[in-house]
Short mmCIF file of C-alpha atoms and ligand atoms in Angstrom, two decimals:
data_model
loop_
_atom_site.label_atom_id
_atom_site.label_comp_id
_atom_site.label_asym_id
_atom_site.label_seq_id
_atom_site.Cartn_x
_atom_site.Cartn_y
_atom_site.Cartn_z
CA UNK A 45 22.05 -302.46 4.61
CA UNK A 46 23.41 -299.70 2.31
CA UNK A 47 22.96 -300.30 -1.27
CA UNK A 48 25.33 -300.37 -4.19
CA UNK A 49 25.21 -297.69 -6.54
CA UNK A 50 23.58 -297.96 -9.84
CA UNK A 51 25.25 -296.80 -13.13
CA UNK A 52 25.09 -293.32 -14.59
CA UNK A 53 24.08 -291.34 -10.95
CA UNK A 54 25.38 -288.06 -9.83
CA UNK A 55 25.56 -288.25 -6.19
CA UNK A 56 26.45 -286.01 -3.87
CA UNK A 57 30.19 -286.39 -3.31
CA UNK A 58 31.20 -286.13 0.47
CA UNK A 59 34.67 -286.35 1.05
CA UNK A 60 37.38 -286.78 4.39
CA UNK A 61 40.22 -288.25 5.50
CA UNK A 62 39.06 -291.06 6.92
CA UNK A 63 35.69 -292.36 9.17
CA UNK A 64 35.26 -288.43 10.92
CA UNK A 65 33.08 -287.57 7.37
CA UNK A 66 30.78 -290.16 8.40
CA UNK A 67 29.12 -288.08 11.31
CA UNK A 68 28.04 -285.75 8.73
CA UNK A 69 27.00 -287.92 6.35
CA UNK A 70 24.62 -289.52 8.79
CA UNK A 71 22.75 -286.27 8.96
CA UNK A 72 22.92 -285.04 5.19
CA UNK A 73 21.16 -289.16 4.61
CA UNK A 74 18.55 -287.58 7.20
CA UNK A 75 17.97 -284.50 5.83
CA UNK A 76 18.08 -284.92 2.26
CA UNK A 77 17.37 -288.97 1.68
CA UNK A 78 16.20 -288.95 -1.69
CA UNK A 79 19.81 -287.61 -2.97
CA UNK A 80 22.49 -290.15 -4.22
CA UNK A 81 26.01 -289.77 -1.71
CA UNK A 82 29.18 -290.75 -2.83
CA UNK A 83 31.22 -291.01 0.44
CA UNK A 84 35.14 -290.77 0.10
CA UNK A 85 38.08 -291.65 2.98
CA UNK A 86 41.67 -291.52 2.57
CA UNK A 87 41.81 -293.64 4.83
CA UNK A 88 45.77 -294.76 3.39
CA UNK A 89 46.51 -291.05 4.08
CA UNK A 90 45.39 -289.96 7.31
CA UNK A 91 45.43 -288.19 9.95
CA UNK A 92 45.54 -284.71 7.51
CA UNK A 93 45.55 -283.01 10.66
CA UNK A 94 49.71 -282.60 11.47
CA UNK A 95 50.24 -282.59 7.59
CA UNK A 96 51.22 -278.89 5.76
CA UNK A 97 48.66 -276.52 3.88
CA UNK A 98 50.36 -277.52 0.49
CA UNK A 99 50.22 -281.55 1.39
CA UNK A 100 46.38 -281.19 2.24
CA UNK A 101 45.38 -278.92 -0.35
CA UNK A 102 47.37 -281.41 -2.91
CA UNK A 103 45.24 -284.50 -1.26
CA UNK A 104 42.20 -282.66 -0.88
CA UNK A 105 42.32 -280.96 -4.55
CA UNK A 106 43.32 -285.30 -5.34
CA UNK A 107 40.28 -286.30 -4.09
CA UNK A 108 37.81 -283.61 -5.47
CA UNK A 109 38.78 -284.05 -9.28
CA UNK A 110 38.02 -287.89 -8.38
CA UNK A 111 34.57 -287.30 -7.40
CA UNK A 112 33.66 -285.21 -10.03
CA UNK A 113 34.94 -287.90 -12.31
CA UNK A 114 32.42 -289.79 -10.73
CA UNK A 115 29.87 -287.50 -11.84
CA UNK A 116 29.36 -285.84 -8.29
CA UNK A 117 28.12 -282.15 -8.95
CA UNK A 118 28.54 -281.11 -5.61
CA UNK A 119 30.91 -282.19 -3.44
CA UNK A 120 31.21 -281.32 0.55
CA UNK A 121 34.28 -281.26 2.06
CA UNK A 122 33.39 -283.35 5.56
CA UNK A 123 36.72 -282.56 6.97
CA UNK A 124 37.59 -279.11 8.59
CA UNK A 125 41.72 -279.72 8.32
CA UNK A 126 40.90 -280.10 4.16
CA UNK A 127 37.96 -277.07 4.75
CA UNK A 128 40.30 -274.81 6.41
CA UNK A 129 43.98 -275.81 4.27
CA UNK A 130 42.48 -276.31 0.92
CA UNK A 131 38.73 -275.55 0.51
CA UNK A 132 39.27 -271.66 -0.74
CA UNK A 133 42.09 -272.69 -3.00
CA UNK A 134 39.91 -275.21 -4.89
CA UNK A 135 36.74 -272.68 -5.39
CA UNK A 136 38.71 -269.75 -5.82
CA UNK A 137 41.71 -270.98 -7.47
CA UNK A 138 41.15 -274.38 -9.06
CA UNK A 139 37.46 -274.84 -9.83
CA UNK A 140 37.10 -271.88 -12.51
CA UNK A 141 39.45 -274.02 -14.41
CA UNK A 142 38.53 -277.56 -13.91
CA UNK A 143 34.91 -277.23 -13.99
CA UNK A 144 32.93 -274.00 -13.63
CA UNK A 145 29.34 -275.35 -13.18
CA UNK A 146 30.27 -277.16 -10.20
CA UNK A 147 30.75 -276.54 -6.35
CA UNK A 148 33.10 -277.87 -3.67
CA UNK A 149 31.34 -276.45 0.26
CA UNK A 150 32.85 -277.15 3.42
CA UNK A 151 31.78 -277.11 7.03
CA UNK A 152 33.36 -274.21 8.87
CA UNK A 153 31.08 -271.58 7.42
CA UNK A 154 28.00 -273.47 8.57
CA UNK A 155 29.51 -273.67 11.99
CA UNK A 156 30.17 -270.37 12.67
CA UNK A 157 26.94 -269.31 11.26
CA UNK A 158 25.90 -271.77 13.67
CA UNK A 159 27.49 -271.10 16.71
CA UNK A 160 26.59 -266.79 16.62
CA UNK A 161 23.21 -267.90 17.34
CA UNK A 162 23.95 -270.32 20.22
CA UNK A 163 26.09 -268.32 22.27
CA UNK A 164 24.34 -265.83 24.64
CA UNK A 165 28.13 -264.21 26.02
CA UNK A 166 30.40 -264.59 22.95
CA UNK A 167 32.85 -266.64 24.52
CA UNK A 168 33.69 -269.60 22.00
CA UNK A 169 36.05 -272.48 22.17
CA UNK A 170 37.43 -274.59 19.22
CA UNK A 171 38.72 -277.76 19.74
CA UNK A 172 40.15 -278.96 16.39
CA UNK A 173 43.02 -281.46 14.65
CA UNK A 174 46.52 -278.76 14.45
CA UNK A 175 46.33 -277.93 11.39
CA UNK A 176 42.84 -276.68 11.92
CA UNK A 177 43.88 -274.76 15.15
CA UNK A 178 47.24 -273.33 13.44
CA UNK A 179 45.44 -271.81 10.26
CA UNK A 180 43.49 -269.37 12.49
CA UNK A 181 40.60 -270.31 10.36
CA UNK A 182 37.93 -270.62 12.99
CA UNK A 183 38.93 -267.33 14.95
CA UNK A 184 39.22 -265.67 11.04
CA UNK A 185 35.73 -266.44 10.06
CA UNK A 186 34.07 -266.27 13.46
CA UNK A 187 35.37 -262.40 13.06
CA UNK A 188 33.83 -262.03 9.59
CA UNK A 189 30.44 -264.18 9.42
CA UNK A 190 29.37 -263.95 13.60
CA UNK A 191 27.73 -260.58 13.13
CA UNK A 192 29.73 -259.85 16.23
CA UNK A 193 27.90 -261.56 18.47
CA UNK A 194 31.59 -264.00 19.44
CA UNK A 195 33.96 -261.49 21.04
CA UNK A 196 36.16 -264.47 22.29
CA UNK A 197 37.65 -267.44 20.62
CA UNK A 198 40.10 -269.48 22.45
CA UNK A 199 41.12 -272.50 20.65
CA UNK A 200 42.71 -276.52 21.78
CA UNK A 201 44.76 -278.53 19.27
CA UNK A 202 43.90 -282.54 19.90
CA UNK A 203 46.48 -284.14 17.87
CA UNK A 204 46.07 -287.72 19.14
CA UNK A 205 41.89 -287.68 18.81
CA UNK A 206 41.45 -288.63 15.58
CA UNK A 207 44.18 -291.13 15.42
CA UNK A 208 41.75 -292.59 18.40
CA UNK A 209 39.01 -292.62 16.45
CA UNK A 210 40.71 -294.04 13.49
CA UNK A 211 42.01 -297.15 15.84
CA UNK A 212 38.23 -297.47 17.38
CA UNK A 213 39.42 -296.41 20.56
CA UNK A 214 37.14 -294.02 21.57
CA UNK A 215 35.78 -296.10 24.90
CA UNK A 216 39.32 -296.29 25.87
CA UNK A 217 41.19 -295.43 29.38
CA UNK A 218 43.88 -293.75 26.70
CA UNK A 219 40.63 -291.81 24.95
CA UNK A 220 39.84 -290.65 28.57
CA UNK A 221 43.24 -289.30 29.25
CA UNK A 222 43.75 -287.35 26.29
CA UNK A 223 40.24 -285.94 26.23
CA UNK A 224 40.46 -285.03 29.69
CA UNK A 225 43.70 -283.29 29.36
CA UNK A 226 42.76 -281.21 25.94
CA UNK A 227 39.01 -280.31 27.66
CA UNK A 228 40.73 -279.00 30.47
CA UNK A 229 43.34 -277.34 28.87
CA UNK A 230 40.81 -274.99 26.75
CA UNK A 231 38.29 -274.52 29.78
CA UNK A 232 41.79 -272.41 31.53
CA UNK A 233 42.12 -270.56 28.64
CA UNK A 234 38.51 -268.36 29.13
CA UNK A 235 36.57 -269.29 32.15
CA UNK A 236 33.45 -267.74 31.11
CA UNK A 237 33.22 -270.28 27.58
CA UNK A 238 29.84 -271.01 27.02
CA UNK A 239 29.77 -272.50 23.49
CA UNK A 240 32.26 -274.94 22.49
CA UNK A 241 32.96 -276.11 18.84
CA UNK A 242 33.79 -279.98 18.08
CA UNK A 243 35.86 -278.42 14.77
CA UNK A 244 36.65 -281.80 13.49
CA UNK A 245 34.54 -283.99 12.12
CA UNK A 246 36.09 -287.06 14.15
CA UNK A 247 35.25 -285.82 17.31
CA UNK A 248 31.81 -286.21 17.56
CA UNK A 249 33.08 -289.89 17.68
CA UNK A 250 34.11 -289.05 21.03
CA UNK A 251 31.29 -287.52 22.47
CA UNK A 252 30.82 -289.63 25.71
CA UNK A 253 34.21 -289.05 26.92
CA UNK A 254 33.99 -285.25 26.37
CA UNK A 255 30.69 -284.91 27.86
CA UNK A 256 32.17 -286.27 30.91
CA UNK A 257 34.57 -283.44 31.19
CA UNK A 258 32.81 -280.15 29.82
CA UNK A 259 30.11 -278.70 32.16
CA UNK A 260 27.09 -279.42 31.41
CA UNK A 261 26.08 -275.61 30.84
CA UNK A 262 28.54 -275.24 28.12
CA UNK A 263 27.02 -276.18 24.65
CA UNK A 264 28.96 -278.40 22.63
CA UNK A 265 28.16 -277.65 18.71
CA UNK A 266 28.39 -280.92 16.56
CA UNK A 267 28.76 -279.63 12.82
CA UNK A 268 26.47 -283.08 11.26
CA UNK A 269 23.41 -281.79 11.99
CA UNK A 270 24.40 -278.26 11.28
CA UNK A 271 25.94 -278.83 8.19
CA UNK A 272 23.36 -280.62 6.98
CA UNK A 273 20.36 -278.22 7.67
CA UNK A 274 22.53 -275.79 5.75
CA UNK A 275 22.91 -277.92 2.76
CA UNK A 276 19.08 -278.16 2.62
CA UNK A 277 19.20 -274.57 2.76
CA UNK A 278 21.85 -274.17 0.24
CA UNK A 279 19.79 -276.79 -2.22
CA UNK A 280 16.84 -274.70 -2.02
CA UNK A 281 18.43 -271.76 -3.10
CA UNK A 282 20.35 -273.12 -5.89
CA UNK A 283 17.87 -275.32 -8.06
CA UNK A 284 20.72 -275.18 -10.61
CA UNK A 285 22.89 -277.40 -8.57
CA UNK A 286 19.84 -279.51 -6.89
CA UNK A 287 17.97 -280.56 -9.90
CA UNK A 288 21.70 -282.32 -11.38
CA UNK A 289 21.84 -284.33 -8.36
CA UNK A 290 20.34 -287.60 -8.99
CA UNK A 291 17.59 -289.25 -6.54
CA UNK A 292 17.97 -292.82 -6.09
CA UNK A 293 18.37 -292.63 -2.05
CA UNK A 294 21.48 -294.71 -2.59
CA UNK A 295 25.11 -294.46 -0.94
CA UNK A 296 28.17 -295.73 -2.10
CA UNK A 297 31.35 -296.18 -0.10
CA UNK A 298 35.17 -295.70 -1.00
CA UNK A 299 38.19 -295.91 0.82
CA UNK A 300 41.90 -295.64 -0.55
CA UNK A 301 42.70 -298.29 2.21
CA UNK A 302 41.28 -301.90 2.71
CA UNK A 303 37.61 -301.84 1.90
CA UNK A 304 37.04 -304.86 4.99
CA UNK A 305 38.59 -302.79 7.67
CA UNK A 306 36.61 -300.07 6.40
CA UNK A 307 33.03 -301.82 5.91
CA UNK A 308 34.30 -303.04 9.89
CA UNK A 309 34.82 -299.50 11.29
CA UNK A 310 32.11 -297.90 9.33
CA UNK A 311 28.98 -299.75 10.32
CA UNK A 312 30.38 -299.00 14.07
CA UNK A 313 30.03 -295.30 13.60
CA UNK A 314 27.24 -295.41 11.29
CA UNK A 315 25.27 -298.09 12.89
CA UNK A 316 24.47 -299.80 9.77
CA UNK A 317 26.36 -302.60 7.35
CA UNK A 318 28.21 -301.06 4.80
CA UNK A 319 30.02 -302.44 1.40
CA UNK A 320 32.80 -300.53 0.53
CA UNK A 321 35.09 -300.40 -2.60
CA UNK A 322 39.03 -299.59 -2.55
CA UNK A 323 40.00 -296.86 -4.63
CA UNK A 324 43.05 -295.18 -6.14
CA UNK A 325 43.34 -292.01 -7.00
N1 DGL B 635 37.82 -285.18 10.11
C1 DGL B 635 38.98 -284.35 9.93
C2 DGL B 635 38.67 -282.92 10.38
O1 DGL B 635 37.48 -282.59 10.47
C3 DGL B 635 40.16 -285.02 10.55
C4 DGL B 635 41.40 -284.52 10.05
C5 DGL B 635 42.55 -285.48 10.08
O2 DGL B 635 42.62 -286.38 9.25
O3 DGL B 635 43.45 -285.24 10.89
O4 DGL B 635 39.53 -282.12 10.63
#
């Protein structure tokens, strides 16, 4: 069982639209247990993923300034439609203004830093929500931060995944379908991929059904893991930022939609009970 949250903390705020931020936190619980987590889902306003750069960046800025009202130092954006709309907005644009002496990360830079040392040909696949796939980010920063070891990205919009994941039907004969047809659709566009990116955090949700369809000598990246072994990293470096997180090895859960059906869905993905709180924002 998760515990409540005692007063005065300053947890690590980790924030997406809905249950997809789960999969990382998971992993940043793993790596780094003795930190505090808030965890954050607009769950009342997702999918992000078909929604414009000025909606998201209004939600996800929304949702940022709420968890450092909170207290939350740091916060990671767990989503990559809110990472890739919004997330250079807020640090360059925003955070200067609304507080300096904290930072917002997301999770595309750790996944292409990632992914240039799993690929042994360069040839990359994304497989990501729309608005992911139509803001170019992945192909943008693979260019800039793979050290040109990816010479190839082709990229797969999924628009109906996370709305499966969001209605728990990931074992599903519909989940099979759509999988099926999005795998296949990115494995025509470069038949020699040999890394593929799951570049939304919903999708590793799905993982059984798109195991069944990728071969099994293409590597499929999952950003948890990743993102967290980063975050270590990124603690290490900046003692500044580490020593104002607080250590209580607790978690707290919010949702902007029913706090039930999210305690429900939660502990399925998470594997453990949870005891959420409904918040406005
Ligand atoms: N988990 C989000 C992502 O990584 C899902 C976006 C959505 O709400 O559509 O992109």
């Amino acid at each position: 069982m998760i515990k409540r949250m005692r007063m005065q903390v300053s947890p690590i705020g980790v924030f997406d639209s809905g249950y997809g931020g789960l999969t990382v936190l998971k992993e940043l619980i793993k790596a780094i247990p003795a930190c505090d987590f808030l965890y954050l889902g607009d769950n009342a306003r997702t999918p992000y993923g078909t929604r414009s750069f000025r909606v998201v960046y209004e939600y996800t800025l929304q949702a940022v300034r709420y968890l450092f009202d909170q207290g939350c130092p740091l916060v990671i954006i767990a989503c990559n439609t809110a990472s890739a709309k919004a997330l250079r907005n807020i640090q360059q644009l925003d955070l200067p203004h609304i507080a300096p002496d904290r930072r917002v990360l997301g999770v595309i830079r750790p996944s292409v830093e990632k992914v240039a040392e799993m690929t042994r040909n360069g040839h990359v696949g994304v497989l990501g929500t729309p608005g992911t796939v139509l803001s170019g980010s992945y192909p943008i920063e693979l260019g800039k931060w793979s050290d040109g070891k990816v010479v190839s990205t082709v990229q797969e919009a999924c628009p109906l995944w996370v709305p499966l994941v969001e209605n728990n039907e990931i074992d599903s004969e519909g989940a099979e379908f759509f999988v099926k047809k999005n795998i296949n659709h990115l494995l025509a566009k470069d038949k020699n991929l040999d890394t593929i990116i799951l570049g939304c955090t919903h999708y590793p949700l799905l993982i059984r059904q798109i195991r069944k369809f990728v071969p099994p000598e293409i590597r499929i990246l999952e950003q948890g893991e990743i993102v967290a072994e980063k975050l270590a990293g990124y603690l290490e470096r900046h003692p500044e930022i580490e020593k104002r997180i607080s250590k209580g090895g607790e978690v707290v859960f919010q949702t902007t939609e029913s706090a039930d059906s999210f305690n429900e869905k939660a502990a399925l993905f998470l594997g453990q009970e949870v005891n959420a709180e409904t918040v406005h924002f």
